[in-house]
Amino acid sequence: MSQSLHPCLSCGVCCCNYRVEFSVYELQSQGGTVPDTLAHEVSGNRWRMNGTSHFPIRCVALTDFSDGHKGCGIYEQRSRPCRDFPFASYGCHDTRSKYGLPALSEEEVRRWSEAA
Ligand code: SF4
Ligand code: SF4
């Protein structure tokens, strides 16, 4: 993989590791951004991205692009927990390790953290 590409584009494992829950008010129908059809109600005001309730987890919005890369198909519309999951955080490193991916290099962390 080219070093010029963001490591997330060849990863995506954080979208296959967590239950992605958010407030009902993040749904498009409630004035938010997340498409209602991609999520389901959990309890009252809590909703969850489809595909993240049961193992094997894979968020329905995780997209395999035709060029072989991966990414969020609703990146600009994603919910708060997705926005709050930082690249190169403990969770990022831990999830990559769990899925057998190599550790991010210091150069990758520095380069892409600065670009964020
Ligand atoms: S944030 Fe980390 S775990 Fe998530 S896609 Fe990017 S590199 Fe992978
Ligand atoms: S909504 Fe996007 S960023 Fe959030 S888990 Fe799904 S694919 Fe990943």
CSV table of N, CA and C and ligand atoms in Angstrom, one decimal:
chain,number,residue,atom,x,y,z
A,1,MET,N,0.8,-1.2,0.0
A,1,MET,CA,0.0,0.0,0.0
A,1,MET,C,0.9,1.3,0.0
A,2,SER,N,0.5,2.2,-0.8
A,2,SER,CA,1.3,3.4,-0.9
A,2,SER,C,1.3,4.2,0.4
A,3,GLN,N,2.5,4.7,0.8
A,3,GLN,CA,2.6,5.5,2.0
A,3,GLN,C,1.9,6.8,1.8
A,4,SER,N,1.5,7.2,0.6
A,4,SER,CA,0.8,8.4,0.4
A,4,SER,C,-0.7,8.3,0.8
A,5,LEU,N,-1.2,7.1,1.0
A,5,LEU,CA,-2.6,7.0,1.3
A,5,LEU,C,-2.8,6.8,2.8
A,6,HIS,N,-3.9,7.4,3.3
A,6,HIS,CA,-4.2,7.3,4.7
A,6,HIS,C,-4.4,5.9,5.1
A,7,PRO,N,-3.8,5.5,6.3
A,7,PRO,CA,-3.9,4.1,6.7
A,7,PRO,C,-5.3,3.6,6.9
A,8,CYS,N,-6.3,4.4,7.2
A,8,CYS,CA,-7.7,4.0,7.3
A,8,CYS,C,-8.2,3.4,6.0
A,9,LEU,N,-7.7,3.8,4.9
A,9,LEU,CA,-8.2,3.3,3.6
A,9,LEU,C,-7.8,1.9,3.3
A,10,SER,N,-6.9,1.3,4.1
A,10,SER,CA,-6.6,-0.1,4.0
A,10,SER,C,-6.9,-0.8,5.3
A,11,CYS,N,-7.8,-0.3,6.1
A,11,CYS,CA,-8.1,-0.8,7.4
A,11,CYS,C,-9.6,-1.0,7.6
A,12,GLY,N,-10.2,-0.1,8.2
A,12,GLY,CA,-11.7,-0.2,8.5
A,12,GLY,C,-12.1,-1.1,9.6
A,13,VAL,N,-11.1,-1.6,10.4
A,13,VAL,CA,-11.5,-2.6,11.4
A,13,VAL,C,-12.2,-2.0,12.6
A,14,CYS,N,-12.1,-0.7,12.8
A,14,CYS,CA,-12.9,-0.1,13.9
A,14,CYS,C,-14.3,-0.1,13.5
A,15,CYS,N,-14.7,-0.2,12.3
A,15,CYS,CA,-16.1,-0.3,11.9
A,15,CYS,C,-16.6,-1.8,11.9
A,16,CYS,N,-15.7,-2.7,12.4
A,16,CYS,CA,-16.0,-4.1,12.5
A,16,CYS,C,-15.8,-4.6,13.9
A,17,ASN,N,-15.8,-3.6,14.9
A,17,ASN,CA,-15.4,-4.0,16.2
A,17,ASN,C,-16.3,-3.5,17.3
A,18,TYR,N,-17.1,-2.6,17.0
A,18,TYR,CA,-17.9,-1.9,18.1
A,18,TYR,C,-19.4,-1.9,17.8
A,19,ARG,N,-20.2,-1.8,18.8
A,19,ARG,CA,-21.6,-1.5,18.6
A,19,ARG,C,-21.6,0.1,18.5
A,20,VAL,N,-22.2,0.5,17.4
A,20,VAL,CA,-22.2,1.9,17.1
A,20,VAL,C,-23.6,2.5,17.5
A,21,GLU,N,-23.7,3.1,18.6
A,21,GLU,CA,-25.0,3.6,19.1
A,21,GLU,C,-24.9,5.1,19.3
A,22,PHE,N,-26.1,5.7,19.1
A,22,PHE,CA,-26.2,7.1,19.1
A,22,PHE,C,-27.6,7.6,19.4
A,23,SER,N,-27.8,8.8,19.7
A,23,SER,CA,-29.1,9.4,20.0
A,23,SER,C,-30.0,9.4,18.8
A,24,VAL,N,-31.3,9.2,19.0
A,24,VAL,CA,-32.3,9.2,18.0
A,24,VAL,C,-32.2,10.6,17.2
A,25,TYR,N,-31.8,11.6,17.9
A,25,TYR,CA,-31.7,12.9,17.3
A,25,TYR,C,-30.6,13.1,16.3
A,26,GLU,N,-29.8,12.0,16.1
A,26,GLU,CA,-28.8,12.1,15.1
A,26,GLU,C,-29.4,11.5,13.7
A,27,LEU,N,-30.6,11.0,13.8
A,27,LEU,CA,-31.2,10.5,12.6
A,27,LEU,C,-31.7,11.6,11.7
A,28,GLN,N,-31.6,11.4,10.4
A,28,GLN,CA,-32.1,12.4,9.4
A,28,GLN,C,-33.6,12.8,9.7
A,29,SER,N,-34.4,11.8,10.1
A,29,SER,CA,-35.8,12.1,10.3
A,29,SER,C,-36.0,12.9,11.5
A,30,GLN,N,-35.0,13.1,12.3
A,30,GLN,CA,-35.1,13.9,13.6
A,30,GLN,C,-34.3,15.2,13.4
A,31,GLY,N,-33.8,15.5,12.2
A,31,GLY,CA,-33.1,16.7,12.0
A,31,GLY,C,-31.6,16.4,12.0
A,32,GLY,N,-31.1,15.2,12.2
A,32,GLY,CA,-29.7,14.9,12.2
A,32,GLY,C,-29.2,14.5,10.8
A,33,THR,N,-28.2,13.7,10.8
A,33,THR,CA,-27.5,13.4,9.5
A,33,THR,C,-27.6,11.9,9.1
A,34,VAL,N,-27.7,11.0,10.1
A,34,VAL,CA,-27.6,9.6,9.8
A,34,VAL,C,-28.8,9.1,9.1
A,35,PRO,N,-28.7,8.4,7.9
A,35,PRO,CA,-29.9,7.9,7.2
A,35,PRO,C,-30.6,6.9,8.1
A,36,ASP,N,-31.9,7.1,8.3
A,36,ASP,CA,-32.7,6.2,9.1
A,36,ASP,C,-32.6,4.7,8.7
A,37,THR,N,-32.5,4.5,7.4
A,37,THR,CA,-32.5,3.1,6.9
A,37,THR,C,-31.3,2.3,7.2
A,38,LEU,N,-30.2,3.0,7.7
A,38,LEU,CA,-29.0,2.3,8.0
A,38,LEU,C,-28.9,1.9,9.5
A,39,ALA,N,-29.9,2.2,10.2
A,39,ALA,CA,-29.9,2.0,11.7
A,39,ALA,C,-31.2,1.4,12.2
A,40,HIS,N,-31.2,1.0,13.4
A,40,HIS,CA,-32.4,0.4,14.0
A,40,HIS,C,-32.5,0.9,15.5
A,41,GLU,N,-33.7,0.9,16.0
A,41,GLU,CA,-33.9,1.3,17.4
A,41,GLU,C,-33.4,0.3,18.3
A,42,VAL,N,-32.8,0.7,19.4
A,42,VAL,CA,-32.4,-0.2,20.4
A,42,VAL,C,-33.3,-0.1,21.6
A,43,SER,N,-33.5,1.1,22.1
A,43,SER,CA,-34.4,1.3,23.2
A,43,SER,C,-34.7,2.8,23.2
A,44,GLY,N,-36.0,3.1,23.1
A,44,GLY,CA,-36.4,4.5,23.2
A,44,GLY,C,-35.6,5.5,22.4
A,45,ASN,N,-34.7,6.2,23.0
A,45,ASN,CA,-34.0,7.2,22.2
A,45,ASN,C,-32.6,6.8,21.7
A,46,ARG,N,-32.3,5.5,21.8
A,46,ARG,CA,-31.0,5.0,21.4
A,46,ARG,C,-31.2,4.2,20.1
A,47,TRP,N,-30.3,4.5,19.1
A,47,TRP,CA,-30.3,3.8,17.9
A,47,TRP,C,-28.9,3.2,17.6
A,48,ARG,N,-28.9,2.2,16.8
A,48,ARG,CA,-27.6,1.5,16.5
A,48,ARG,C,-27.4,1.3,15.0
A,49,MET,N,-26.2,1.5,14.5
A,49,MET,CA,-26.0,1.2,13.1
A,49,MET,C,-26.2,-0.3,12.8
A,50,ASN,N,-26.9,-0.5,11.7
A,50,ASN,CA,-27.1,-1.9,11.3
A,50,ASN,C,-25.8,-2.6,11.1
A,51,GLY,N,-25.7,-3.9,11.4
A,51,GLY,CA,-24.5,-4.6,11.3
A,51,GLY,C,-23.6,-4.6,12.5
A,52,THR,N,-24.0,-3.8,13.5
A,52,THR,CA,-23.1,-3.7,14.6
A,52,THR,C,-23.7,-4.3,15.9
A,53,SER,N,-24.8,-5.0,15.8
A,53,SER,CA,-25.4,-5.6,16.9
A,53,SER,C,-24.8,-7.0,17.3
A,54,HIS,N,-24.5,-7.8,16.3
A,54,HIS,CA,-24.1,-9.2,16.5
A,54,HIS,C,-22.8,-9.5,15.8
A,55,PHE,N,-22.1,-10.4,16.4
A,55,PHE,CA,-20.8,-10.9,15.7
A,55,PHE,C,-21.2,-11.8,14.5
A,56,PRO,N,-20.4,-11.7,13.4
A,56,PRO,CA,-19.3,-10.8,13.2
A,56,PRO,C,-19.8,-9.4,12.9
A,57,ILE,N,-19.3,-8.5,13.6
A,57,ILE,CA,-19.7,-7.1,13.4
A,57,ILE,C,-19.1,-6.5,12.1
A,58,ARG,N,-19.9,-5.8,11.4
A,58,ARG,CA,-19.5,-5.0,10.2
A,58,ARG,C,-20.6,-4.0,10.0
A,59,CYS,N,-20.2,-2.7,10.2
A,59,CYS,CA,-21.2,-1.7,10.0
A,59,CYS,C,-21.7,-1.7,8.6
A,60,VAL,N,-23.0,-1.5,8.4
A,60,VAL,CA,-23.5,-1.6,7.1
A,60,VAL,C,-23.0,-0.4,6.2
A,61,ALA,N,-22.5,0.6,6.8
A,61,ALA,CA,-22.0,1.7,6.0
A,61,ALA,C,-20.5,1.6,5.5
A,62,LEU,N,-19.8,0.6,6.1
A,62,LEU,CA,-18.4,0.4,5.7
A,62,LEU,C,-18.5,-0.1,4.2
A,63,THR,N,-17.7,0.6,3.4
A,63,THR,CA,-17.8,0.4,1.9
A,63,THR,C,-16.5,-0.1,1.4
A,64,ASP,N,-16.5,-1.2,0.6
A,64,ASP,CA,-15.4,-1.6,-0.2
A,64,ASP,C,-15.4,-0.9,-1.5
A,65,PHE,N,-14.5,0.0,-1.7
A,65,PHE,CA,-14.5,0.7,-3.0
A,65,PHE,C,-13.9,-0.1,-4.1
A,66,SER,N,-14.2,0.3,-5.3
A,66,SER,CA,-13.8,-0.5,-6.5
A,66,SER,C,-12.3,-0.5,-6.7
A,67,ASP,N,-11.6,0.5,-6.1
A,67,ASP,CA,-10.1,0.5,-6.2
A,67,ASP,C,-9.4,-0.3,-5.1
A,68,GLY,N,-10.2,-1.0,-4.3
A,68,GLY,CA,-9.6,-1.9,-3.3
A,68,GLY,C,-9.5,-1.3,-1.9
A,69,HIS,N,-9.8,0.0,-1.8
A,69,HIS,CA,-9.8,0.7,-0.5
A,69,HIS,C,-11.1,0.5,0.2
A,70,LYS,N,-11.1,0.9,1.5
A,70,LYS,CA,-12.3,0.9,2.3
A,70,LYS,C,-12.6,2.2,2.9
A,71,GLY,N,-13.8,2.4,3.2
A,71,GLY,CA,-14.1,3.7,3.9
A,71,GLY,C,-15.6,3.8,4.3
A,72,CYS,N,-15.9,4.8,5.0
A,72,CYS,CA,-17.2,5.0,5.5
A,72,CYS,C,-18.1,5.6,4.3
A,73,GLY,N,-19.2,4.9,4.0
A,73,GLY,CA,-20.0,5.3,2.9
A,73,GLY,C,-20.9,6.5,3.3
A,74,ILE,N,-20.9,6.9,4.6
A,74,ILE,CA,-21.6,8.1,5.0
A,74,ILE,C,-20.7,9.0,5.8
A,75,TYR,N,-19.5,9.1,5.4
A,75,TYR,CA,-18.5,9.8,6.2
A,75,TYR,C,-19.0,11.2,6.7
A,76,GLU,N,-19.5,12.0,5.9
A,76,GLU,CA,-20.0,13.3,6.3
A,76,GLU,C,-21.2,13.2,7.1
A,77,GLN,N,-21.9,12.1,7.1
A,77,GLN,CA,-23.2,12.0,7.8
A,77,GLN,C,-23.1,11.0,9.1
A,78,ARG,N,-21.9,10.6,9.3
A,78,ARG,CA,-21.7,9.6,10.4
A,78,ARG,C,-22.0,10.2,11.7
A,79,SER,N,-22.3,9.3,12.7
A,79,SER,CA,-22.8,9.7,14.0
A,79,SER,C,-21.7,10.1,14.9
A,80,ARG,N,-22.0,10.6,16.1
A,80,ARG,CA,-21.1,11.1,17.0
A,80,ARG,C,-20.0,10.1,17.4
A,81,PRO,N,-20.4,8.9,17.8
A,81,PRO,CA,-19.3,7.9,18.2
A,81,PRO,C,-18.3,7.7,17.1
A,82,CYS,N,-18.7,7.7,15.9
A,82,CYS,CA,-17.7,7.6,14.8
A,82,CYS,C,-16.8,8.8,14.7
A,83,ARG,N,-17.4,10.0,14.8
A,83,ARG,CA,-16.6,11.2,14.7
A,83,ARG,C,-15.6,11.3,15.9
A,84,ASP,N,-16.0,10.7,17.0
A,84,ASP,CA,-15.2,10.7,18.2
A,84,ASP,C,-14.2,9.6,18.3
A,85,PHE,N,-14.1,8.8,17.3
A,85,PHE,CA,-13.1,7.7,17.4
A,85,PHE,C,-11.8,8.2,16.6
A,86,PRO,N,-10.8,8.5,17.4
A,86,PRO,CA,-9.6,9.1,16.7
A,86,PRO,C,-8.7,8.1,16.1
A,87,PHE,N,-8.2,8.5,14.9
A,87,PHE,CA,-7.1,7.8,14.3
A,87,PHE,C,-5.9,7.8,15.3
A,88,ALA,N,-5.3,6.6,15.4
A,88,ALA,CA,-4.0,6.5,16.2
A,88,ALA,C,-4.3,6.6,17.7
A,89,SER,N,-5.6,6.5,18.1
A,89,SER,CA,-5.9,6.4,19.5
A,89,SER,C,-5.6,5.0,20.0
A,90,TYR,N,-5.8,4.9,21.4
A,90,TYR,CA,-5.6,3.5,21.9
A,90,TYR,C,-6.6,2.5,21.3
A,91,GLY,N,-7.8,2.9,21.1
A,91,GLY,CA,-8.8,2.0,20.5
A,91,GLY,C,-8.4,1.7,19.0
A,92,CYS,N,-7.9,2.6,18.3
A,92,CYS,CA,-7.4,2.4,17.0
A,92,CYS,C,-6.3,1.3,17.0
A,93,HIS,N,-5.2,1.6,17.8
A,93,HIS,CA,-4.1,0.6,17.9
A,93,HIS,C,-4.6,-0.7,18.3
A,94,ASP,N,-5.4,-0.7,19.4
A,94,ASP,CA,-5.9,-2.0,20.0
A,94,ASP,C,-6.7,-2.8,19.0
A,95,THR,N,-7.5,-2.1,18.2
A,95,THR,CA,-8.4,-2.9,17.2
A,95,THR,C,-7.6,-3.4,16.1
A,96,ARG,N,-6.6,-2.6,15.6
A,96,ARG,CA,-5.7,-3.1,14.6
A,96,ARG,C,-5.0,-4.3,15.0
A,97,SER,N,-4.5,-4.3,16.3
A,97,SER,CA,-3.8,-5.4,16.8
A,97,SER,C,-4.7,-6.7,16.9
A,98,LYS,N,-5.9,-6.5,17.3
A,98,LYS,CA,-6.9,-7.6,17.4
A,98,LYS,C,-7.1,-8.2,16.1
A,99,TYR,N,-7.1,-7.4,15.1
A,99,TYR,CA,-7.3,-8.0,13.7
A,99,TYR,C,-6.1,-8.4,13.0
A,100,GLY,N,-4.9,-8.3,13.7
A,100,GLY,CA,-3.7,-8.8,13.1
A,100,GLY,C,-3.1,-7.8,12.1
A,101,LEU,N,-3.5,-6.6,12.2
A,101,LEU,CA,-2.8,-5.6,11.3
A,101,LEU,C,-1.6,-5.0,11.9
A,102,PRO,N,-0.6,-4.6,11.1
A,102,PRO,CA,0.6,-4.1,11.7
A,102,PRO,C,0.4,-2.8,12.5
A,103,ALA,N,1.2,-2.6,13.4
A,103,ALA,CA,1.1,-1.3,14.2
A,103,ALA,C,1.4,-0.2,13.3
A,104,LEU,N,0.7,0.9,13.5
A,104,LEU,CA,1.0,2.2,12.7
A,104,LEU,C,2.4,2.6,13.1
A,105,SER,N,3.1,3.1,12.1
A,105,SER,CA,4.5,3.6,12.3
A,105,SER,C,4.4,5.0,12.9
A,106,GLU,N,5.5,5.4,13.5
A,106,GLU,CA,5.5,6.7,14.1
A,106,GLU,C,5.3,7.7,13.0
A,107,GLU,N,5.9,7.4,11.8
A,107,GLU,CA,5.8,8.3,10.7
A,107,GLU,C,4.4,8.5,10.2
A,108,GLU,N,3.7,7.3,10.2
A,108,GLU,CA,2.2,7.4,9.8
A,108,GLU,C,1.4,8.2,10.8
A,109,VAL,N,1.7,7.9,12.0
A,109,VAL,CA,0.9,8.6,13.1
A,109,VAL,C,1.2,10.1,13.0
A,110,ARG,N,2.4,10.5,12.9
A,110,ARG,CA,2.8,11.9,12.8
A,110,ARG,C,2.2,12.6,11.5
A,111,ARG,N,2.4,11.9,10.4
A,111,ARG,CA,1.9,12.5,9.1
A,111,ARG,C,0.4,12.7,9.1
A,112,TRP,N,-0.3,11.6,9.5
A,112,TRP,CA,-1.8,11.7,9.3
A,112,TRP,C,-2.5,12.3,10.5
A,113,SER,N,-1.8,12.4,11.6
A,113,SER,CA,-2.4,13.2,12.7
A,113,SER,C,-2.4,14.6,12.4
A,114,GLU,N,-1.3,15.1,11.8
A,114,GLU,CA,-1.1,16.5,11.4
A,114,GLU,C,-2.1,16.8,10.3
A,115,ALA,N,-2.4,15.9,9.5
A,115,ALA,CA,-3.2,16.2,8.3
A,115,ALA,C,-4.7,16.2,8.7
A,116,ALA,N,-5.0,15.7,9.9
A,116,ALA,CA,-6.4,15.6,10.3
A,116,ALA,C,-7.0,16.9,10.6
B,1,SF4,S1,-9.1,4.7,12.8
B,1,SF4,FE1,-7.6,3.1,13.1
B,1,SF4,S2,-8.7,1.2,13.3
B,1,SF4,FE2,-10.1,2.8,12.3
B,1,SF4,S3,-9.8,2.5,10.1
B,1,SF4,FE3,-8.4,4.1,10.8
B,1,SF4,S4,-6.4,3.0,11.2
B,1,SF4,FE4,-8.1,1.5,11.1
B,2,SF4,S1,-20.9,4.8,10.2
B,2,SF4,FE1,-19.0,4.9,9.0
B,2,SF4,S2,-17.4,5.4,10.5
B,2,SF4,FE2,-19.2,4.7,11.6
B,2,SF4,S3,-18.9,2.5,12.0
B,2,SF4,FE3,-20.1,2.7,10.1
B,2,SF4,S4,-18.6,2.7,8.4
B,2,SF4,FE4,-17.5,3.1,10.3
